[in-house]
Tab-separated table of C-alpha atoms and ligand atoms in Angstrom:
chain	number	residue	atom	x	y	z
A	1	UNK	CA	-118.587	169.962	-4.067
A	2	UNK	CA	-115.086	168.622	-4.663
A	3	UNK	CA	-113.467	172.067	-4.907
A	4	UNK	CA	-110.132	172.081	-3.049
A	5	UNK	CA	-110.635	168.493	-1.860
A	6	UNK	CA	-107.436	166.453	-1.839
A	7	UNK	CA	-107.790	163.215	-3.752
A	8	UNK	CA	-105.035	160.628	-3.807
A	9	UNK	CA	-105.377	158.080	-6.581
A	10	UNK	CA	-103.530	154.764	-6.468
A	11	UNK	CA	-103.402	152.961	-9.798
A	12	UNK	CA	-102.508	149.264	-9.970
A	13	UNK	CA	-101.611	146.954	-12.838
A	14	UNK	CA	-104.816	146.388	-14.734
A	15	UNK	CA	-105.880	147.228	-18.265
A	16	UNK	CA	-108.676	149.394	-16.793
A	17	UNK	CA	-105.950	151.883	-15.719
A	18	UNK	CA	-106.574	153.858	-18.917
A	19	UNK	CA	-110.022	154.878	-17.600
A	20	UNK	CA	-108.423	156.646	-14.635
A	21	UNK	CA	-107.087	159.337	-16.973
A	22	UNK	CA	-110.712	160.422	-17.491
A	23	UNK	CA	-111.350	160.279	-13.729
A	24	UNK	CA	-108.387	162.588	-13.078
A	25	UNK	CA	-109.717	164.979	-15.733
A	26	UNK	CA	-113.179	165.021	-14.094
A	27	UNK	CA	-111.684	165.664	-10.645
A	28	UNK	CA	-109.430	168.498	-11.848
A	29	UNK	CA	-112.377	170.046	-13.706
A	30	UNK	CA	-114.364	169.967	-10.439
A	31	UNK	CA	-111.565	171.916	-8.706
A	32	UNK	CA	-110.054	169.028	-6.718
A	33	UNK	CA	-106.352	168.683	-6.005
A	34	UNK	CA	-105.137	165.331	-7.309
A	35	UNK	CA	-101.996	163.299	-6.647
A	36	UNK	CA	-101.350	159.963	-8.325
A	37	UNK	CA	-99.363	156.924	-7.209
A	38	UNK	CA	-98.657	154.065	-9.610
A	39	UNK	CA	-97.590	150.574	-8.610
A	40	UNK	CA	-94.643	149.305	-10.685
A	41	UNK	CA	-97.072	147.092	-12.660
A	42	UNK	CA	-99.368	150.066	-13.396
A	43	UNK	CA	-96.585	151.849	-15.310
A	44	UNK	CA	-96.995	149.136	-17.972
A	45	UNK	CA	-100.595	150.203	-18.552
A	46	UNK	CA	-100.685	153.980	-18.256
A	47	UNK	CA	-98.246	156.800	-18.903
A	48	UNK	CA	-96.985	158.740	-15.850
A	49	UNK	CA	-96.458	161.727	-18.164
A	50	UNK	CA	-100.162	161.902	-19.102
A	51	UNK	CA	-101.169	161.625	-15.449
A	52	UNK	CA	-98.682	164.209	-14.186
A	53	UNK	CA	-99.717	166.624	-16.952
A	54	UNK	CA	-103.412	166.228	-16.129
A	55	UNK	CA	-103.045	166.220	-12.342
A	56	UNK	CA	-100.450	169.025	-12.381
A	57	UNK	CA	-98.469	167.023	-9.822
A	58	UNK	CA	-95.526	164.650	-10.023
A	59	UNK	CA	-96.674	161.064	-10.322
A	60	UNK	CA	-95.104	158.851	-7.668
A	61	UNK	CA	-94.102	155.270	-8.295
A	62	UNK	CA	-91.143	154.401	-6.101
A	63	UNK	CA	-90.619	154.498	-2.368
A	64	UNK	CA	-86.980	155.492	-2.913
A	65	UNK	CA	-85.603	157.583	-5.782
A	66	UNK	CA	-82.155	159.045	-6.423
A	67	UNK	CA	-83.358	162.382	-5.106
A	68	UNK	CA	-84.819	161.002	-1.881
A	69	UNK	CA	-87.630	159.154	-0.188
A	70	UNK	CA	-91.400	159.498	-0.776
A	71	UNK	CA	-92.970	160.281	2.558
A	72	UNK	CA	-95.823	157.794	2.592
A	73	UNK	CA	-97.090	158.920	5.998
A	74	UNK	CA	-97.474	162.529	4.897
A	75	UNK	CA	-99.192	161.433	1.662
A	76	UNK	CA	-101.654	159.331	3.640
A	77	UNK	CA	-102.339	162.296	5.913
A	78	UNK	CA	-102.562	164.788	3.041
A	79	UNK	CA	-105.531	163.100	1.351
A	80	UNK	CA	-109.224	163.669	2.104
A	81	UNK	CA	-109.895	160.419	0.291
A	82	UNK	CA	-107.684	157.751	-1.240
A	83	UNK	CA	-109.065	155.977	-4.294
A	84	UNK	CA	-107.508	152.731	-5.457
A	85	UNK	CA	-108.602	152.351	-9.069
A	86	UNK	CA	-108.273	149.977	-10.697
A	87	UNK	CA	-107.704	147.763	-7.676
A	88	UNK	CA	-106.224	144.546	-9.059
A	89	UNK	CA	-106.683	141.167	-7.414
A	90	UNK	CA	-103.059	141.257	-6.330
A	91	UNK	CA	-103.273	144.680	-4.663
A	92	UNK	CA	-106.578	143.807	-2.956
A	93	UNK	CA	-104.945	140.704	-1.529
A	94	UNK	CA	-101.915	142.678	-0.329
A	95	UNK	CA	-104.148	145.334	1.245
A	96	UNK	CA	-106.238	142.684	3.004
A	97	UNK	CA	-103.170	141.029	4.465
A	98	UNK	CA	-101.331	144.250	5.344
A	99	UNK	CA	-98.353	143.754	2.993
A	100	UNK	CA	-96.200	146.785	2.398
A	101	UNK	CA	-93.861	146.150	-0.508
A	102	UNK	CA	-94.567	149.173	-2.699
A	103	UNK	CA	-95.347	152.860	-2.249
A	104	UNK	CA	-99.084	152.491	-2.844
A	105	UNK	CA	-99.403	149.859	-0.089
A	106	UNK	CA	-97.267	151.896	2.315
A	107	UNK	CA	-99.506	154.940	1.749
A	108	UNK	CA	-102.641	152.796	2.158
A	109	UNK	CA	-101.399	151.501	5.502
A	110	UNK	CA	-100.567	155.046	6.659
A	111	UNK	CA	-103.746	156.698	5.390
A	112	UNK	CA	-106.103	158.215	7.946
A	113	UNK	CA	-108.725	159.206	5.365
A	114	UNK	CA	-111.585	157.245	3.801
A	115	UNK	CA	-110.502	154.653	1.248
A	116	UNK	CA	-112.468	153.812	-1.881
A	117	UNK	CA	-111.477	150.593	-3.693
A	118	UNK	CA	-112.597	150.161	-7.277
A	119	UNK	CA	-111.881	146.553	-8.276
A	120	UNK	CA	-111.219	145.411	-11.837
A	121	UNK	CA	-110.442	141.863	-12.862
A	122	UNK	CA	-111.640	138.888	-14.864
A	123	UNK	CA	-114.879	137.218	-13.831
A	124	UNK	CA	-113.272	134.005	-12.603
A	125	UNK	CA	-110.912	135.962	-10.360
A	126	UNK	CA	-113.806	138.151	-9.154
A	127	UNK	CA	-115.856	135.046	-8.257
A	128	UNK	CA	-112.991	133.250	-6.514
A	129	UNK	CA	-113.587	132.646	-2.796
A	130	UNK	CA	-110.141	134.117	-2.026
A	131	UNK	CA	-111.143	137.437	-3.668
A	132	UNK	CA	-114.463	137.421	-1.798
A	133	UNK	CA	-112.596	136.798	1.448
A	134	UNK	CA	-110.187	139.671	0.747
A	135	UNK	CA	-113.039	142.068	-0.069
A	136	UNK	CA	-114.886	141.060	3.093
A	137	UNK	CA	-111.726	141.740	5.121
A	138	UNK	CA	-111.274	145.124	3.436
A	139	UNK	CA	-114.883	146.063	4.220
A	140	UNK	CA	-114.401	145.008	7.820
A	141	UNK	CA	-111.298	147.230	7.894
A	142	UNK	CA	-113.564	150.164	7.006
A	143	UNK	CA	-112.900	150.543	3.283
A	144	UNK	CA	-115.667	151.262	0.789
A	145	UNK	CA	-115.710	148.832	-2.119
A	146	UNK	CA	-117.394	149.781	-5.389
A	147	UNK	CA	-119.274	147.156	-7.354
A	148	UNK	CA	-117.832	145.872	-10.603
A	149	UNK	CA	-119.755	146.204	-13.849
A	150	UNK	CA	-120.855	143.480	-16.247
A	151	UNK	CA	-119.694	143.450	-19.879
A	152	UNK	CA	-116.701	142.779	-22.143
A	153	UNK	CA	-113.534	141.901	-20.246
A	154	UNK	CA	-109.870	142.133	-21.270
A	155	UNK	CA	-109.727	138.334	-21.585
A	156	UNK	CA	-112.255	138.482	-24.409
A	157	UNK	CA	-114.906	136.923	-22.166
A	158	UNK	CA	-118.077	138.685	-21.140
A	159	UNK	CA	-119.119	138.820	-17.492
A	160	UNK	CA	-118.626	140.607	-14.159
A	161	UNK	CA	-115.353	142.273	-13.283
A	162	UNK	CA	-115.272	145.514	-15.303
A	163	UNK	CA	-114.088	148.536	-13.384
A	164	UNK	CA	-116.801	151.104	-12.583
A	165	UNK	CA	-116.991	153.986	-15.077
A	166	UNK	CA	-115.082	157.220	-14.289
A	167	UNK	CA	-118.276	159.223	-13.720
A	168	UNK	CA	-119.554	156.613	-11.248
A	169	UNK	CA	-116.234	156.676	-9.373
A	170	UNK	CA	-116.430	160.482	-9.323
A	171	UNK	CA	-119.968	160.275	-7.855
A	172	UNK	CA	-118.819	157.760	-5.242
A	173	UNK	CA	-115.966	160.077	-4.181
A	174	UNK	CA	-118.436	162.944	-3.925
A	175	UNK	CA	-120.816	160.950	-1.749
A	176	UNK	CA	-117.972	159.747	0.518
A	177	UNK	CA	-116.958	163.352	1.113
A	178	UNK	CA	-120.459	164.628	1.700
A	179	UNK	CA	-121.754	164.108	5.187
A	180	UNK	CA	-125.432	163.480	4.899
A	181	UNK	CA	-127.159	163.420	8.246
A	182	UNK	CA	-130.628	163.753	6.803
A	183	UNK	CA	-131.871	160.773	8.854
A	184	UNK	CA	-130.055	161.525	12.095
A	185	UNK	CA	-131.432	159.409	14.967
A	186	UNK	CA	-134.488	158.315	12.983
A	187	UNK	CA	-135.460	154.791	13.962
A	188	UNK	CA	-135.540	152.634	10.845
A	189	UNK	CA	-136.684	149.014	10.843
A	190	UNK	CA	-135.706	146.965	7.782
A	191	UNK	CA	-136.439	143.355	6.867
A	192	UNK	CA	-134.157	141.515	4.454
A	193	UNK	CA	-133.505	138.143	2.872
A	194	UNK	CA	-135.675	135.049	2.546
A	195	UNK	CA	-137.479	133.063	5.211
A	196	UNK	CA	-137.074	129.315	5.691
A	197	UNK	CA	-140.181	127.338	6.592
A	198	UNK	CA	-139.123	124.022	8.068
A	199	UNK	CA	-140.609	120.768	6.770
A	200	UNK	CA	-138.482	118.399	8.855
A	201	UNK	CA	-135.052	118.632	10.540
A	202	UNK	CA	-133.233	118.710	7.167
A	203	UNK	CA	-135.635	120.409	4.737
A	204	UNK	CA	-137.346	123.721	4.327
A	205	UNK	CA	-139.361	125.844	1.905
A	206	UNK	CA	-137.360	128.947	0.951
A	207	UNK	CA	-136.679	131.272	-1.949
A	208	UNK	CA	-133.762	132.771	-3.884
A	209	UNK	CA	-133.564	136.107	-2.040
A	210	UNK	CA	-129.960	136.941	-1.003
A	211	UNK	CA	-130.773	139.975	1.163
A	212	UNK	CA	-128.487	142.300	-0.835
A	213	UNK	CA	-131.155	144.980	-1.318
A	214	UNK	CA	-132.130	145.047	2.366
A	215	UNK	CA	-128.495	145.158	3.516
A	216	UNK	CA	-127.747	147.992	1.052
A	217	UNK	CA	-130.716	149.895	2.508
A	218	UNK	CA	-129.492	149.295	6.062
A	219	UNK	CA	-126.028	150.601	5.192
A	220	UNK	CA	-127.269	153.709	3.373
A	221	UNK	CA	-129.736	154.638	6.149
A	222	UNK	CA	-127.056	154.047	8.806
A	223	UNK	CA	-124.624	156.243	6.839
A	224	UNK	CA	-127.179	159.035	7.049
A	225	UNK	CA	-127.307	158.843	10.811
A	226	UNK	CA	-130.361	156.594	11.298
A	227	UNK	CA	-130.543	153.960	14.057
A	228	UNK	CA	-131.202	150.893	11.968
A	229	UNK	CA	-132.614	147.572	13.119
A	230	UNK	CA	-132.134	144.946	10.442
A	231	UNK	CA	-134.264	141.824	10.819
A	232	UNK	CA	-132.561	139.371	8.485
A	233	UNK	CA	-133.625	135.962	7.263
A	234	UNK	CA	-130.921	133.363	6.534
A	235	UNK	CA	-128.369	135.181	4.337
A	236	UNK	CA	-124.671	135.019	3.731
A	237	UNK	CA	-123.717	138.698	4.019
A	238	UNK	CA	-122.407	140.983	6.700
A	239	UNK	CA	-123.684	144.367	7.850
A	240	UNK	CA	-120.862	146.842	8.382
A	241	UNK	CA	-121.958	149.829	10.377
A	242	UNK	CA	-122.054	150.619	14.082
A	243	UNK	CA	-125.578	152.107	13.646
A	244	UNK	CA	-126.966	148.767	12.439
A	245	UNK	CA	-128.393	146.348	14.967
A	246	UNK	CA	-128.868	143.013	13.243
A	247	UNK	CA	-131.392	140.427	14.377
A	248	UNK	CA	-131.194	137.057	12.670
A	249	UNK	CA	-134.363	135.055	12.155
A	250	UNK	CA	-135.249	131.999	10.141
A	251	UNK	CA	-138.999	131.642	9.612
A	252	UNK	CA	-141.736	134.128	8.721
A	253	UNK	CA	-143.277	133.778	12.173
A	254	UNK	CA	-139.939	134.608	13.857
A	255	UNK	CA	-139.598	137.621	11.555
A	256	UNK	CA	-143.163	138.661	12.400
A	257	UNK	CA	-142.454	138.479	16.135
A	258	UNK	CA	-139.260	140.582	15.919
A	259	UNK	CA	-140.839	143.181	13.610
A	260	UNK	CA	-144.029	143.480	15.665
A	261	UNK	CA	-142.003	144.069	18.857
A	262	UNK	CA	-140.094	146.980	17.250
A	263	UNK	CA	-142.620	148.537	14.884
A	264	UNK	CA	-144.353	150.834	17.437
A	265	UNK	CA	-141.044	152.688	18.007
A	266	UNK	CA	-140.025	152.901	14.348
A	267	UNK	CA	-140.211	156.137	12.343
A	268	UNK	CA	-139.707	154.211	9.120
A	269	UNK	CA	-140.249	150.544	8.324
A	270	UNK	CA	-139.018	149.038	5.048
A	271	UNK	CA	-139.968	145.458	4.295
A	272	UNK	CA	-137.663	144.186	1.630
A	273	UNK	CA	-137.674	140.575	2.831
A	274	UNK	CA	-139.070	137.875	0.585
A	275	UNK	CA	-141.348	136.335	3.180
A	276	UNK	CA	-142.818	132.898	2.516
A	277	UNK	CA	-146.570	133.206	2.158
A	278	UNK	CA	-147.132	129.649	3.421
A	279	UNK	CA	-145.498	127.218	5.851
A	280	UNK	CA	-145.937	123.464	6.242
A	281	UNK	CA	-148.990	122.782	8.440
A	282	UNK	CA	-147.008	120.242	10.383
A	283	UNK	CA	-143.342	119.993	11.232
A	284	UNK	CA	-142.063	116.434	11.245
A	285	UNK	CA	-139.684	115.900	14.180
A	286	UNK	CA	-137.947	113.146	12.243
A	287	UNK	CA	-136.709	113.164	8.663
A	288	UNK	CA	-139.512	112.310	6.245
A	289	UNK	CA	-138.549	109.092	4.421
A	290	UNK	CA	-139.365	108.669	0.744
A	291	UNK	CA	-142.379	106.486	0.162
A	292	UNK	CA	-144.610	106.451	-2.910
A	293	UNK	CA	-144.302	108.319	-6.228
A	294	UNK	CA	-145.736	111.508	-4.833
A	295	UNK	CA	-145.863	113.353	-1.552
A	296	UNK	CA	-148.511	115.796	-0.487
A	297	UNK	CA	-147.452	118.635	1.747
A	298	UNK	CA	-150.210	120.579	3.434
A	299	UNK	CA	-149.375	124.271	3.796
A	300	UNK	CA	-150.977	126.969	5.855
A	301	UNK	CA	-150.841	130.713	5.486
A	302	UNK	CA	-148.253	132.839	7.261
A	303	UNK	CA	-149.271	136.203	8.626
A	304	UNK	CA	-148.614	139.016	6.145
A	305	UNK	CA	-146.194	141.104	8.206
A	306	UNK	CA	-146.483	144.185	6.005
A	307	UNK	CA	-150.298	144.098	6.181
A	308	UNK	CA	-150.265	143.602	9.927
A	309	UNK	CA	-147.958	146.624	10.402
A	310	UNK	CA	-150.140	148.594	7.950
A	311	UNK	CA	-153.114	148.026	10.263
A	312	UNK	CA	-151.224	149.435	13.281
A	313	UNK	CA	-149.466	152.253	11.456
A	314	UNK	CA	-149.672	155.749	12.955
A	315	UNK	CA	-149.801	158.793	10.658
A	316	UNK	CA	-146.279	159.763	11.671
A	317	UNK	CA	-144.836	156.411	10.538
A	318	UNK	CA	-143.665	155.630	7.019
A	319	UNK	CA	-144.249	152.106	5.780
A	320	UNK	CA	-142.524	150.820	2.641
A	321	UNK	CA	-143.238	147.463	1.001
A	322	UNK	CA	-141.540	145.680	-1.856
A	323	UNK	CA	-143.275	143.838	-4.643
A	324	UNK	CA	-142.075	141.349	-7.175
A	325	UNK	CA	-144.446	140.782	-10.037
A	326	UNK	CA	-144.181	139.009	-13.359
A	327	UNK	CA	-147.260	140.527	-15.021
A	328	UNK	CA	-149.675	143.477	-14.601
A	329	UNK	CA	-146.847	144.993	-12.553
A	330	UNK	CA	-148.230	148.491	-12.042
A	331	UNK	CA	-151.799	147.409	-11.226
A	332	UNK	CA	-150.640	144.775	-8.733
A	333	UNK	CA	-148.168	147.191	-7.095
A	334	UNK	CA	-150.896	149.808	-6.589
A	335	UNK	CA	-153.258	147.142	-5.260
A	336	UNK	CA	-150.586	146.014	-2.752
A	337	UNK	CA	-149.998	149.603	-1.634
A	338	UNK	CA	-153.697	150.078	-0.924
A	339	UNK	CA	-154.456	146.671	0.584
A	340	UNK	CA	-151.445	146.704	2.904
A	341	UNK	CA	-151.792	150.410	3.807
A	342	UNK	CA	-148.199	151.157	2.762
A	343	UNK	CA	-146.960	154.645	1.881
A	344	UNK	CA	-144.649	153.363	-0.842
A	345	UNK	CA	-144.254	150.180	-2.831
A	346	UNK	CA	-140.917	149.437	-4.465
A	347	UNK	CA	-141.579	147.266	-7.497
A	348	UNK	CA	-138.743	144.950	-8.508
A	349	UNK	CA	-138.642	144.267	-12.184
A	350	UNK	CA	-137.735	140.744	-13.183
A	351	UNK	CA	-137.961	141.781	-16.838
A	352	UNK	CA	-134.581	143.526	-17.100
A	353	UNK	CA	-131.181	141.832	-17.288
A	354	UNK	CA	-129.155	142.488	-14.109
A	355	UNK	CA	-132.211	142.903	-11.884
A	356	UNK	CA	-133.609	140.605	-9.211
A	357	UNK	CA	-132.300	137.907	-6.875
A	358	UNK	CA	-128.548	137.686	-6.349
A	359	UNK	CA	-127.479	140.551	-8.635
A	360	UNK	CA	-125.604	143.576	-7.314
A	361	UNK	CA	-127.788	145.712	-9.568
A	362	UNK	CA	-131.519	146.201	-9.700
A	363	UNK	CA	-134.192	148.057	-11.650
A	364	UNK	CA	-137.085	149.368	-9.601
A	365	UNK	CA	-140.145	151.587	-9.836
A	366	UNK	CA	-141.506	153.316	-6.746
A	367	UNK	CA	-145.225	153.961	-6.305
A	368	UNK	CA	-146.869	156.244	-3.788
A	369	UNK	CA	-150.581	156.796	-3.226
A	370	UNK	CA	-150.817	158.936	-6.363
A	371	UNK	CA	-149.168	156.321	-8.579
A	372	UNK	CA	-145.770	155.878	-10.211
A	373	UNK	CA	-143.244	158.386	-8.839
A	374	UNK	CA	-139.733	157.128	-9.683
A	375	UNK	CA	-138.077	154.640	-12.027
A	376	UNK	CA	-134.413	153.836	-11.474
A	377	UNK	CA	-133.209	152.047	-14.610
A	378	UNK	CA	-130.412	149.528	-13.968
A	379	UNK	CA	-128.374	150.782	-11.002
A	380	UNK	CA	-126.361	149.255	-8.184
A	381	UNK	CA	-128.450	148.213	-5.177
A	382	UNK	CA	-126.512	150.788	-3.139
A	383	UNK	CA	-127.515	153.599	-5.532
A	384	UNK	CA	-131.129	152.419	-5.449
A	385	UNK	CA	-130.996	152.351	-1.650
A	386	UNK	CA	-129.757	155.978	-1.761
A	387	UNK	CA	-132.690	156.997	-3.973
A	388	UNK	CA	-135.103	155.344	-1.534
A	389	UNK	CA	-133.363	157.155	1.351
A	390	UNK	CA	-133.726	160.475	-0.531
A	391	UNK	CA	-137.464	159.920	-0.926
A	392	UNK	CA	-137.879	158.998	2.751
A	393	UNK	CA	-135.774	162.006	3.901
A	394	UNK	CA	-137.949	164.346	1.872
A	395	UNK	CA	-141.122	162.740	3.229
A	396	UNK	CA	-139.901	163.101	6.828
B	1	CTP	N1	-144.684	140.411	2.955
B	1	CTP	C1	-144.810	140.263	4.325
B	1	CTP	N2	-145.299	139.093	4.858
B	1	CTP	C2	-145.668	138.083	4.057
B	1	CTP	C3	-145.556	138.215	2.651
B	1	CTP	C4	-145.064	139.383	2.143
B	1	CTP	O1	-144.470	141.182	5.063
B	1	CTP	N3	-146.143	136.980	4.597
B	1	CTP	C5	-144.197	141.678	2.426
B	1	CTP	C6	-142.882	141.609	1.715
B	1	CTP	O2	-141.795	141.844	2.595
B	1	CTP	C7	-143.018	142.719	0.680
B	1	CTP	C8	-144.488	142.726	0.364
B	1	CTP	O3	-145.123	142.102	1.460
B	1	CTP	O4	-142.678	143.969	1.233
B	1	CTP	C9	-144.894	142.088	-0.934
B	1	CTP	O5	-144.727	140.738	-0.913
B	1	CTP	P1	-145.159	139.797	-2.168
B	1	CTP	O6	-144.798	138.398	-1.817
B	1	CTP	O7	-144.649	140.344	-3.418
B	1	CTP	O8	-146.687	139.974	-2.205
B	1	CTP	P2	-147.832	139.163	-1.542
B	1	CTP	O9	-148.541	140.094	-0.657
B	1	CTP	O10	-147.321	137.911	-0.941
B	1	CTP	O11	-148.798	138.865	-2.742
B	1	CTP	P3	-148.652	137.906	-3.996
B	1	CTP	O12	-147.871	136.717	-3.551
B	1	CTP	O13	-150.016	137.654	-4.375
B	1	CTP	O14	-147.910	138.742	-5.002
């Protein structure tokens, strides 16, 4: 698939640079044409000689050399994809702010191709709000950002920040260069995030859902050409695709209303939201003051949105529910599929490390009417979303 594709790799100053040697080897083996740019700091971590030998091209480091000037505009136009791996905190920050003080940054700013950033850094730097801000800006600018891995870090600590493995970067390059229009113009309705059920003006009943799985689904389906409507509970993430129409809601009943209005037109409906099953029976217009040693809150049941849509579902529509169980997982998932008239249930496992609320990874099992059909193992939420999209494309 990558035969004759032109891949430009920008390496920055991070210990993970050594892994890029393997990436170059994989790309050359697949028949791609590879050129490599190093930032001055990267030359401390990886040998230009190894990279030029493997890539069969001169490795570029300087904007100006004794023999001339590296034409950054032509390099940016030459590439089918530019991969910045490892992307250090410093380079990410420079890219986000449009700085141009080395060859790699000049090529980035001139590039007209897709850009894949593969961050690598220590966990504290990865978690810093400034890094998050820079990544958000880079996404808004149209770049694709790969997730970091969890494990041993150069500092000796263990946590998030490891650069993605060469094979995963290779797969990401392949998927960026493959146009997949398998869901062209299909109408896909997705719910994501938690719901907040108000108790009084300052309190609510909610849950730990961050919406990451639902947003990953929206992005993957939109990338495949679908018209996506994303009904999102209160979350702190952005959707980045012109094919995604986002509708923000707060409570389960607001989510119900928005979903019910759009469901009849949907080809596919995926309910990944963690909807509150109950809401306070009464909303207090004023803040509830503390009184005795205990407080009783009366709750009443919310409508089950998935079940309600299951009742209206036409044969041509595909309905997907999510389930989160702590015990008897398979039996409960199958029961949910039947009771709610869903075509698929995606079971989230809380048993594995790296899966569940807030993580960028997940571990799921998908059930259809005949039983268990797919188990993912620990994968990024984006990869899991792609697997779900594959299953839906085949079904359609
Ligand atoms: N769901 C929904 N409306 C609700 C509750 C849940 O649409 N009021 C949907 C969720 O979006 C998810 C699926 O139903 O797709 C499973 O939700 P879950 O809370 O795991 O199951 P419940 O049906 O609430 O059952 P239980 O709490 O007994 O597990």
